[in-house]
Coordinates of C-alpha atoms and ligand atoms in Angstrom, one line a residue:
X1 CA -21.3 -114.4 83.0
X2 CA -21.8 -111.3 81.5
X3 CA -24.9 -109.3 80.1
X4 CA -25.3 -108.1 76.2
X5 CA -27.3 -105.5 74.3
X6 CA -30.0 -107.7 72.6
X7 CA -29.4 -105.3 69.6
X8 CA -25.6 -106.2 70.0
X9 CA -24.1 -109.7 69.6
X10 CA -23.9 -112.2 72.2
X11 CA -19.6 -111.8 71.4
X12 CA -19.8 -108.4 73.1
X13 CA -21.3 -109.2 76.5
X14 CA -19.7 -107.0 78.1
X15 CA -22.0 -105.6 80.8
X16 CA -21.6 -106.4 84.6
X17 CA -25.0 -106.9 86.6
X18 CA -24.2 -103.3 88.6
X19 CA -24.1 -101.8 85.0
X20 CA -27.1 -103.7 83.7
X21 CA -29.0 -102.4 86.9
X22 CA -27.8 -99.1 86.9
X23 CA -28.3 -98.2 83.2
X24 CA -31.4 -100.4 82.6
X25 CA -31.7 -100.2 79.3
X26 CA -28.5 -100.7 77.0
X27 CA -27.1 -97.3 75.6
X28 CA -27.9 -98.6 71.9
X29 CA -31.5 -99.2 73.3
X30 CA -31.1 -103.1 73.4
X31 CA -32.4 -105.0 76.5
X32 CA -29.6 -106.7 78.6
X33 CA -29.7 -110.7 78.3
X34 CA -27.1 -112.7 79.9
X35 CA -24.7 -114.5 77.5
X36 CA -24.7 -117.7 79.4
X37 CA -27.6 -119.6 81.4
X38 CA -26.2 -122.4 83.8
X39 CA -28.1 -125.2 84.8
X40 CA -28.7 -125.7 88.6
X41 CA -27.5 -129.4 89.9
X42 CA -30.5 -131.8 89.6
X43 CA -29.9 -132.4 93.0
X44 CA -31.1 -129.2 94.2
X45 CA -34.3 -129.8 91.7
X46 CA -34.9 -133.2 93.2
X47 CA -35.0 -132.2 96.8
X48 CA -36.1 -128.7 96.4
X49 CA -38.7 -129.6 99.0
X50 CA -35.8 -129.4 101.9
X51 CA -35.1 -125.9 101.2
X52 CA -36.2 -122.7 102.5
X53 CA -37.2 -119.9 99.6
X54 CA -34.6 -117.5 100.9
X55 CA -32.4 -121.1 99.9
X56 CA -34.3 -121.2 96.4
X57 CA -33.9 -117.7 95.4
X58 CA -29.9 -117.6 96.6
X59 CA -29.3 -120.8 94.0
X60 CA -31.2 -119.8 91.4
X61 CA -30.2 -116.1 91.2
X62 CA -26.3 -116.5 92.7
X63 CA -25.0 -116.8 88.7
X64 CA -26.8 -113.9 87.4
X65 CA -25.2 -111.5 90.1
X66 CA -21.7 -112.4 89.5
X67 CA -20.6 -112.1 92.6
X68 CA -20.8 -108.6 92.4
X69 CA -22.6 -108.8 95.4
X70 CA -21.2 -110.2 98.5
X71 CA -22.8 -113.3 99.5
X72 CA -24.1 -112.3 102.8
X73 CA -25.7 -109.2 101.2
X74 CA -27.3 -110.6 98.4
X75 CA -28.7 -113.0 101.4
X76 CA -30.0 -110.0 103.2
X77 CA -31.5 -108.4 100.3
X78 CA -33.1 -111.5 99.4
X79 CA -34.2 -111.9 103.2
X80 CA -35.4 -108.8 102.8
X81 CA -37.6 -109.1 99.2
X82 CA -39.3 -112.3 99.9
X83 CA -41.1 -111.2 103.2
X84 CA -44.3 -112.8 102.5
X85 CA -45.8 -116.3 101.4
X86 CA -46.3 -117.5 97.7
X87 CA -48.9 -120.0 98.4
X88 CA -50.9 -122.4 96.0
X89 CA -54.4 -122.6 96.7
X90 CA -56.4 -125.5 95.0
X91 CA -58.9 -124.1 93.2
X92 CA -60.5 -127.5 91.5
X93 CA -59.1 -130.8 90.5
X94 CA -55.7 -130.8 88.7
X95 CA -56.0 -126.4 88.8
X96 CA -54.0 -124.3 91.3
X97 CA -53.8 -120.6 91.6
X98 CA -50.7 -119.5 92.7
X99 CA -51.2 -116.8 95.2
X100 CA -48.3 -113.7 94.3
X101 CA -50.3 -111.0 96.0
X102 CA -49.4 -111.1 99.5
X103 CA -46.6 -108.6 99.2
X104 CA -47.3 -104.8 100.4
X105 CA -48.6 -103.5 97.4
X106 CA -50.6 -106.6 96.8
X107 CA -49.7 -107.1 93.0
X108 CA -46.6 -109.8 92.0
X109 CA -44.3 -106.6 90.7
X110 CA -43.3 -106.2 94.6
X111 CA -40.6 -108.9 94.4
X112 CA -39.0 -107.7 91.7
X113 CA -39.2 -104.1 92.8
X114 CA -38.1 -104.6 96.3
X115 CA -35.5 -107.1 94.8
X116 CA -34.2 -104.0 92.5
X117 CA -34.1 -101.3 94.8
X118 CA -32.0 -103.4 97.3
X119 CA -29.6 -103.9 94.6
X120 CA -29.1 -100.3 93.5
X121 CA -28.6 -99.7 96.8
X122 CA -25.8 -101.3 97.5
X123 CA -24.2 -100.7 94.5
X124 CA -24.9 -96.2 95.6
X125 CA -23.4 -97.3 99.1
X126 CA -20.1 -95.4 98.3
X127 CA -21.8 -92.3 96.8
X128 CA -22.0 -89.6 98.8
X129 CA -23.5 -86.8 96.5
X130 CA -24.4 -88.7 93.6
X131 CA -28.3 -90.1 93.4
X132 CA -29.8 -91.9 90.8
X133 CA -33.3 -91.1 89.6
X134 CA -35.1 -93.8 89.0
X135 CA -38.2 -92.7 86.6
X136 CA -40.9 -94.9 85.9
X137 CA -44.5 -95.0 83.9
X138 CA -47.3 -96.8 85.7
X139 CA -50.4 -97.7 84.3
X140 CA -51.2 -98.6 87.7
X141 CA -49.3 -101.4 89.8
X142 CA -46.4 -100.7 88.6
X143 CA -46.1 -97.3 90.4
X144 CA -47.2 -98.7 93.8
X145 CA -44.6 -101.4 93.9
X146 CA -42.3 -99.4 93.1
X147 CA -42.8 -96.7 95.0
X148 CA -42.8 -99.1 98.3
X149 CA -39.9 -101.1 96.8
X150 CA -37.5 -98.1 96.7
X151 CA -38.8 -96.2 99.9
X152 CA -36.0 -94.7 101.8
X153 CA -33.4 -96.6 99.6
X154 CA -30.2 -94.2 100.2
X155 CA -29.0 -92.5 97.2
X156 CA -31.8 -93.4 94.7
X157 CA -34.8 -90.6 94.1
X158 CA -37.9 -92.2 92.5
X159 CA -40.3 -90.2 90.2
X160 CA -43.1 -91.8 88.8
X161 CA -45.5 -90.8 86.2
X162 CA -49.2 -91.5 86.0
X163 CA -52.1 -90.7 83.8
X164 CA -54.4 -88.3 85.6
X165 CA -57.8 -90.1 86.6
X166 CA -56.2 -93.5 84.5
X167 CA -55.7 -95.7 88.3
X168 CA -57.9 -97.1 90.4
X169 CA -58.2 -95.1 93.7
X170 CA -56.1 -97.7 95.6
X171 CA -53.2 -97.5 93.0
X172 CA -53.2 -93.5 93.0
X173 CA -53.2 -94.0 97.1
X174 CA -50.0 -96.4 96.8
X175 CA -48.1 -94.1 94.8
X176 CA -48.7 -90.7 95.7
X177 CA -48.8 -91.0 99.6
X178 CA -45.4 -92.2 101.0
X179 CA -43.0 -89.1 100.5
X180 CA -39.4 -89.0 101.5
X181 CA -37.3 -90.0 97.9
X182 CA -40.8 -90.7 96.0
X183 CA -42.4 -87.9 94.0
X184 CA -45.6 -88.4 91.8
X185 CA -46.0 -86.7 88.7
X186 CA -49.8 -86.7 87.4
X187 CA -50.1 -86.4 84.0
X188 CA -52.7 -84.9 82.1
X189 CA -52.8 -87.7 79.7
X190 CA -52.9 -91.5 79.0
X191 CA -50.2 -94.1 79.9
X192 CA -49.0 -93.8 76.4
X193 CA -48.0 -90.4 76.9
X194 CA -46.4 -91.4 80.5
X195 CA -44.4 -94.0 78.8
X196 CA -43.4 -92.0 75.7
X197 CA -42.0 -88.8 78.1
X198 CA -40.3 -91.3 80.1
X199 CA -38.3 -92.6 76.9
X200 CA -38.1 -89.2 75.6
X201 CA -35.8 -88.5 79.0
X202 CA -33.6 -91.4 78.7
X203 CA -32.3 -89.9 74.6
X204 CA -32.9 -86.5 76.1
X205 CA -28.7 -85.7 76.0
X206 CA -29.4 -82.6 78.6
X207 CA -30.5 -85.1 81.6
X208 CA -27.2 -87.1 81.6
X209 CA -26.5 -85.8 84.3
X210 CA -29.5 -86.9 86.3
X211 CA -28.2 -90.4 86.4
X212 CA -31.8 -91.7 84.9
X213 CA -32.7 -95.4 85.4
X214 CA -35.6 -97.4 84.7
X215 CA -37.5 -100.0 87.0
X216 CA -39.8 -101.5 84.6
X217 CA -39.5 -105.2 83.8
X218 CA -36.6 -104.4 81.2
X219 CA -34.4 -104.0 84.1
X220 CA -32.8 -107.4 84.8
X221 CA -32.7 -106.9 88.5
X222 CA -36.5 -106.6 88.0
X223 CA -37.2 -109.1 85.7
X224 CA -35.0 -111.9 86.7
X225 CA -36.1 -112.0 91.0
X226 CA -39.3 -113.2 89.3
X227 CA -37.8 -116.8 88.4
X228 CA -38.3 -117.4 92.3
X229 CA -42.1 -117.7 92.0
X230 CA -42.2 -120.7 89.7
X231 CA -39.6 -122.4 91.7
X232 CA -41.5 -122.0 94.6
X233 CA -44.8 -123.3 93.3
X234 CA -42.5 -126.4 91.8
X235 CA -41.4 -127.0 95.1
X236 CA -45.2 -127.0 96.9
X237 CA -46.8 -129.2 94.2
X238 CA -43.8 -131.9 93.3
X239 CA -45.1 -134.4 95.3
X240 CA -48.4 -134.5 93.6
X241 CA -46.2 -136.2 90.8
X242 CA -47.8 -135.0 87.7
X243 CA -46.6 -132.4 85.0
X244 CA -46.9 -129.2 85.4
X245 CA -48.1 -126.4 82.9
X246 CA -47.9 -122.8 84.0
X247 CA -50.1 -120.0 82.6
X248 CA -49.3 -116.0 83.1
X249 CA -51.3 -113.3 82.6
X250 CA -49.1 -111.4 80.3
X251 CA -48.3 -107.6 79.6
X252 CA -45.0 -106.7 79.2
X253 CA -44.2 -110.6 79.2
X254 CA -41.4 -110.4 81.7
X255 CA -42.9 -112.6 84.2
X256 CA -43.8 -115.5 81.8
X257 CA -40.3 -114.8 80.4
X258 CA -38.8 -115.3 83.5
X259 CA -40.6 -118.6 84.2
X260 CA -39.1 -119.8 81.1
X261 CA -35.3 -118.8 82.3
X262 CA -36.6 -120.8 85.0
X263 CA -37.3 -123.6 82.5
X264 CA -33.7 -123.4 81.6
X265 CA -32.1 -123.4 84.6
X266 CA -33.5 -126.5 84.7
X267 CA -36.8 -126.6 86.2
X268 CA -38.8 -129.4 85.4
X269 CA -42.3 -127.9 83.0
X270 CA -44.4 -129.4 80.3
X271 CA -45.8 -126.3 79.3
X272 CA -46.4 -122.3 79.4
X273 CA -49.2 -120.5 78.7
X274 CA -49.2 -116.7 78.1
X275 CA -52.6 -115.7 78.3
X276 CA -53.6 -111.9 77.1
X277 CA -56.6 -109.3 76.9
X278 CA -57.4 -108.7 73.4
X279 CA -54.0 -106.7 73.0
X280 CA -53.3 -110.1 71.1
X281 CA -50.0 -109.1 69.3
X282 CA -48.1 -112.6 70.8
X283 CA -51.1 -114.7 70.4
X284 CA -51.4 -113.5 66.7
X285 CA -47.4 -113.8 66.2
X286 CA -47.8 -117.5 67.4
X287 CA -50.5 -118.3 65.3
X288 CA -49.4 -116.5 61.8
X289 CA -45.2 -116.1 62.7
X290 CA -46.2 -112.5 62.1
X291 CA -45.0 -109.6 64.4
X292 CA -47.3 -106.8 64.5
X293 CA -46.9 -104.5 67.4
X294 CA -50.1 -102.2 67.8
X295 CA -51.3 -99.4 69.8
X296 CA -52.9 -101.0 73.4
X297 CA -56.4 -101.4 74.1
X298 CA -58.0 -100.6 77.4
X299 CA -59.3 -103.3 79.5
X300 CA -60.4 -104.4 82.4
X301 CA -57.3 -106.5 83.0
X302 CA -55.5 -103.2 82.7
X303 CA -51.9 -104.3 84.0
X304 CA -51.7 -106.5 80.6
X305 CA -52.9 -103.7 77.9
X306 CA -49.6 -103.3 76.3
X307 CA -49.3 -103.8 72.5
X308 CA -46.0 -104.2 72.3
X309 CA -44.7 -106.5 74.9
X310 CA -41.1 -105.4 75.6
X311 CA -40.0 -108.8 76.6
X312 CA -40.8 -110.7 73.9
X313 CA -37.9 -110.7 71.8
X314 CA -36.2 -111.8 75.4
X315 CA -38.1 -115.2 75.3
X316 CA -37.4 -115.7 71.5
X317 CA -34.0 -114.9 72.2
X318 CA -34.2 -118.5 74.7
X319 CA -34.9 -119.7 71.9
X320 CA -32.3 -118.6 69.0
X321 CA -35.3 -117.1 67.5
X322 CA -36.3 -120.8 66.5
X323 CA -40.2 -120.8 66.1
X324 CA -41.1 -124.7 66.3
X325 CA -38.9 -124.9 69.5
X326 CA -40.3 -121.9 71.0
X327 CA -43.9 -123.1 69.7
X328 CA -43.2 -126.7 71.4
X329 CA -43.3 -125.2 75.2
X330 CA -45.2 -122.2 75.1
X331 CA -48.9 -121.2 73.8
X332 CA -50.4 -118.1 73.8
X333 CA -54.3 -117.2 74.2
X334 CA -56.5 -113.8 73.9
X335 CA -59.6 -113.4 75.6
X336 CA -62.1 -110.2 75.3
X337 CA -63.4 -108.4 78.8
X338 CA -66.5 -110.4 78.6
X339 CA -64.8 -113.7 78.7
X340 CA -63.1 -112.6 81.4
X341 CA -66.4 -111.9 83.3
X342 CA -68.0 -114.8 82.6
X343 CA -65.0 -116.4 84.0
X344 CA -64.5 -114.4 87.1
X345 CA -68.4 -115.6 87.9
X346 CA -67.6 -119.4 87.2
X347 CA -64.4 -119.7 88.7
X348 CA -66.7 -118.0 92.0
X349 CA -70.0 -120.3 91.0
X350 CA -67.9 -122.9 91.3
X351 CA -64.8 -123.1 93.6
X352 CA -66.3 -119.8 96.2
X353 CA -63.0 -118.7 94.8
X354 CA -62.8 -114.7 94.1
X355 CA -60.4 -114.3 91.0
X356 CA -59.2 -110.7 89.9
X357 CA -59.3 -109.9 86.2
X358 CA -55.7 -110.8 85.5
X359 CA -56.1 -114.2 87.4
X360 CA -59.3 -115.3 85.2
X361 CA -57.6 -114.5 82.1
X362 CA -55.1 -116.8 83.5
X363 CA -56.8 -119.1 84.2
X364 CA -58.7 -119.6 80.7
X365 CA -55.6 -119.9 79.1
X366 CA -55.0 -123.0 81.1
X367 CA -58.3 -124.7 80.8
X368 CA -57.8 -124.4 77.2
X369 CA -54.1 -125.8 77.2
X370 CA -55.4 -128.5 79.9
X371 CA -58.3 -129.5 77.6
X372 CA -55.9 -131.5 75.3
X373 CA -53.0 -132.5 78.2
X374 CA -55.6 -133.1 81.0
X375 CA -53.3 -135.2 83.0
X376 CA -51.5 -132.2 83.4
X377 CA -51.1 -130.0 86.9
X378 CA -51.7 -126.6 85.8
X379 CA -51.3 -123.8 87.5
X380 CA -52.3 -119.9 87.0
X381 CA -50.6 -117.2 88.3
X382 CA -52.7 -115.0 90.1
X383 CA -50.9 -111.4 90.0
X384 CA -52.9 -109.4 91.8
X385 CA -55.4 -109.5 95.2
X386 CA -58.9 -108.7 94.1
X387 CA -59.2 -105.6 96.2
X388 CA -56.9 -103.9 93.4
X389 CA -59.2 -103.9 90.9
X390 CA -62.3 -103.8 93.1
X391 CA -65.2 -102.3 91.2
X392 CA -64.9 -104.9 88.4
X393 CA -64.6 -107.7 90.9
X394 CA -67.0 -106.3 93.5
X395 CA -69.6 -105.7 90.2
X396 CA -69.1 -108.6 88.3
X397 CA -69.0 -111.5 91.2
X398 CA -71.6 -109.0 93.6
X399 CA -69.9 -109.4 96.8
X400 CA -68.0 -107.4 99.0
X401 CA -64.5 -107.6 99.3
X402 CA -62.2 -107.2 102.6
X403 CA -60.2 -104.4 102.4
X404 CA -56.8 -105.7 104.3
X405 CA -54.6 -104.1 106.1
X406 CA -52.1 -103.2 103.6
X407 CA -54.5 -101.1 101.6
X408 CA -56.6 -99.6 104.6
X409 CA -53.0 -98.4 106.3
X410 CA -52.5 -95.9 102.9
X411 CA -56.6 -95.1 102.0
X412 CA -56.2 -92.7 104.8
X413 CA -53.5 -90.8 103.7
X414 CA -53.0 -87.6 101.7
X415 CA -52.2 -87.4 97.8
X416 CA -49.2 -85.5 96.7
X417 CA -48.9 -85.2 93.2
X418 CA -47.5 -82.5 91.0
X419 CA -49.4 -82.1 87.9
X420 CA -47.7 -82.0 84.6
X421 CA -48.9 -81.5 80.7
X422 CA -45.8 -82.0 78.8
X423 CA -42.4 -83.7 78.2
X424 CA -41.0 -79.7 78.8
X425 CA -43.2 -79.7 82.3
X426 CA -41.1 -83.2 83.0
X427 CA -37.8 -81.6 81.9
X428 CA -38.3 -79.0 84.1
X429 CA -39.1 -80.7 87.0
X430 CA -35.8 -83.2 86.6
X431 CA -33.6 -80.2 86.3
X432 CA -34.7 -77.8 88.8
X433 CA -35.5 -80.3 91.9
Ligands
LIG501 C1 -47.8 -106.2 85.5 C2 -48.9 -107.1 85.6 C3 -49.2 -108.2 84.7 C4 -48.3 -108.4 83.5 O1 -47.0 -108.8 83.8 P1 -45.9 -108.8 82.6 O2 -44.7 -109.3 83.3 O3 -45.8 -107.4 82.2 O4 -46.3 -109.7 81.5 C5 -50.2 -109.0 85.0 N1 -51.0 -108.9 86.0 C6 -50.8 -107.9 86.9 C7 -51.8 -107.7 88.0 C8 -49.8 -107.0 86.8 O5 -49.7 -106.0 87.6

């Protein structure tokens, strides 16, 4: 197996994984896809249940690493990224949430982050001088998982832009408090800006030689890690016996795109859902076979306003770009901020269970799917704990919620930050560290 510029042809997959991860993005701006997808035996499917997920994640990632990895590292590292529980909590009949916020940041991005930086890693072991910068855009978990992902990784600095006053308290906390090789750069902007600098750097020929990478969900060693997740809920609700439909909140649409990869390794799933905020640009595409990227949309499901979901053209690709296939497993449903609200109180009215904006969008993409397939097991991925987008939940459902101990162990610490205005603020900073 090898990967390929989705703006190349599958004939020239030529990429290795360690390439893939270290360049993250393809240098004729393509995303990396792998050029063949291998079906795991249906014995492993059948009797997932007698497996361990460290076993789970070695089988179902082993083919996309090549063996560019030795196998007792790529054990470690996976030892090492899944060091936390994935549960499913039953949340009402024939509706489970499954739980991907136990990790240290407390959003589902630590996986594929700690997955990632492990990787680059190992593949910098050899390099004495050389570093890699890995830069990065948050509009707010994304920077905290990151930053915990890659702290003290040897050889790899991490610099991560935010928008100034943008982030919740708790996600400015995560990523500008843990020093060593992460450095915060606050920007006197919005994420747009933060993203546009950061692509700005990657074409910007004078910064070759700062070895730039990117750890956003275009990276495969970010993206794929997050396959594990609907293997592991398969292998918790199997013996309920019933067909299962997943629905993701969606941004970016890497995580619903890898549940689909899943889907093609050979995981057994009636359905997926990819439920948004009102940046609606899939849900409009599946319902008019029209594309129309647009500028995002603040909301208070924050991690999902994107306009112009990088991974899409990734899940269409599964598909050779066939519509009625693609439109045979997968829906995709908008809802506004006061959808999700009324949602959030339900869900709590109802079940006592406390939903984060992200989750409740989630979860109303299922109901709707479920309300035609209700003999269906359906399950929504909740992607964040509550306590990361507090005032919304804390305002909406009026209770208090625990802080745990995760969060409390960095709300005491200092902020460093370096301010910055510009893309020539940025330049400078990457050139004269
Ligand atoms: C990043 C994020 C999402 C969106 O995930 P994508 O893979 O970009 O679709 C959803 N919820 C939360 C809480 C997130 O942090």
């Amino acid at each position: 197996m090898n990967y390929y510029s989705l703006n190349d042809t599958k004939n020239n997959a030529k990429t290795s994984f360690e390439e893939a991860v270290v360049r993250g993005i393809a240098p004729d701006r393509g995303l990396y896809f792998p050029n063949e997808i291998k079906l795991l035996e249906s014995d492993f499917i059948d009797n997932i249940e007698n497996y361990s997920n460290e076993e789970i994640a070695f089988k179902v990632i082993e083919q996309f690493v090549n063996n560019e990895i030795p196998t007792d590292v790529l054990k470690e590292i996976i030892q090492d990224t899944l060091c936390f529980d994935f549960p499913t909590v039953k949340v009402e009949e024939n509706v489970y949430s499954l739980e991907l916020f136990h990790g240290p940041t407390m959003a589902f991005k630590d996986v594929g982050a700690r997955f990632m930086a492990r990787c680059l890693g190992y593949f910098n072991r050899d390099k004495k001088e050389e570093t890699v910068t890995v830069l990065v855009a948050t509009s707010g978990d994304t920077g905290g998982a990151v930053a915990s992902g890659f702290l003290g990784v040897k050889g790899v600095e991490v610099v991560i832009l935010y928008p100034s006053g943008k982030v919740s308290d708790i996600q400015e906390k995560q990523l500008t408090t843990l020093g060593k090789n992460i450095t915060a750069l606050e920007v006197d902007g919005v994420f747009d800006d933060c993203q546009d600098m950061v692509k700005t750097a990657f074409l910007d020929a004078e910064l070759t030689e700062e070895n730039l990478t990117s750890a956003n969900s275009i990276n495969v060693a970010r993206w794929l890690p997050q396959m594990f997740y609907f293997f592991f809920a398969y292998k918790q609700l199997k013996a309920e016996g019933k067909e299962l439909v997943f629905s993701v909140p969606s941004g970016n649409f890497g995580n619903i795109c890898a549940g689909m990869m899943a889907y093609k390794l050979g995981l057994p799933v009636k359905h997926f859902v990819a439920s948004t905020n009102i940046n609606d640009t899939v849900p409009q595409y599946m319902a008019t076979q029209e594309y129309n990227p647009k500028p995002s949309k603040q909301t208070i499901s924050n991690a999902m306003d994107v306009g112009n979901p990088s991974n899409f053209i990734r899940i269409q690709t599964l598909f050779d770009n066939n519509f009625e296939a693609l439109n045979q497993l997968f829906s995709s449903f908008s809802y506004t901020d006061e959808d999700t609200r009324k949602t959030m109180k339900e869900i709590y009215g109802e079940s006592k269970y406390v939903a984060d904006p992200h989750g409740a969008v989630g979860y109303m993409g299922l109901k709707k799917f479920q309300k035609a397939a209700p003999e269906t097991l359906g399950v929504f991925l909740e992607t964040a704990h509550p306590v990361k987008f507090l005032d919304v939940v804390e305002e909406t459902l009026d209770v208090k919620v625990p802080i745990p101990e995760q969060i409390k162990a960095v709300l005491g610490k200092e902020k460093k930050a370096h301010a910055i205005k510009n893309y020539d603020d940025l330049k400078a900073y990457l050139k004269n560290r």
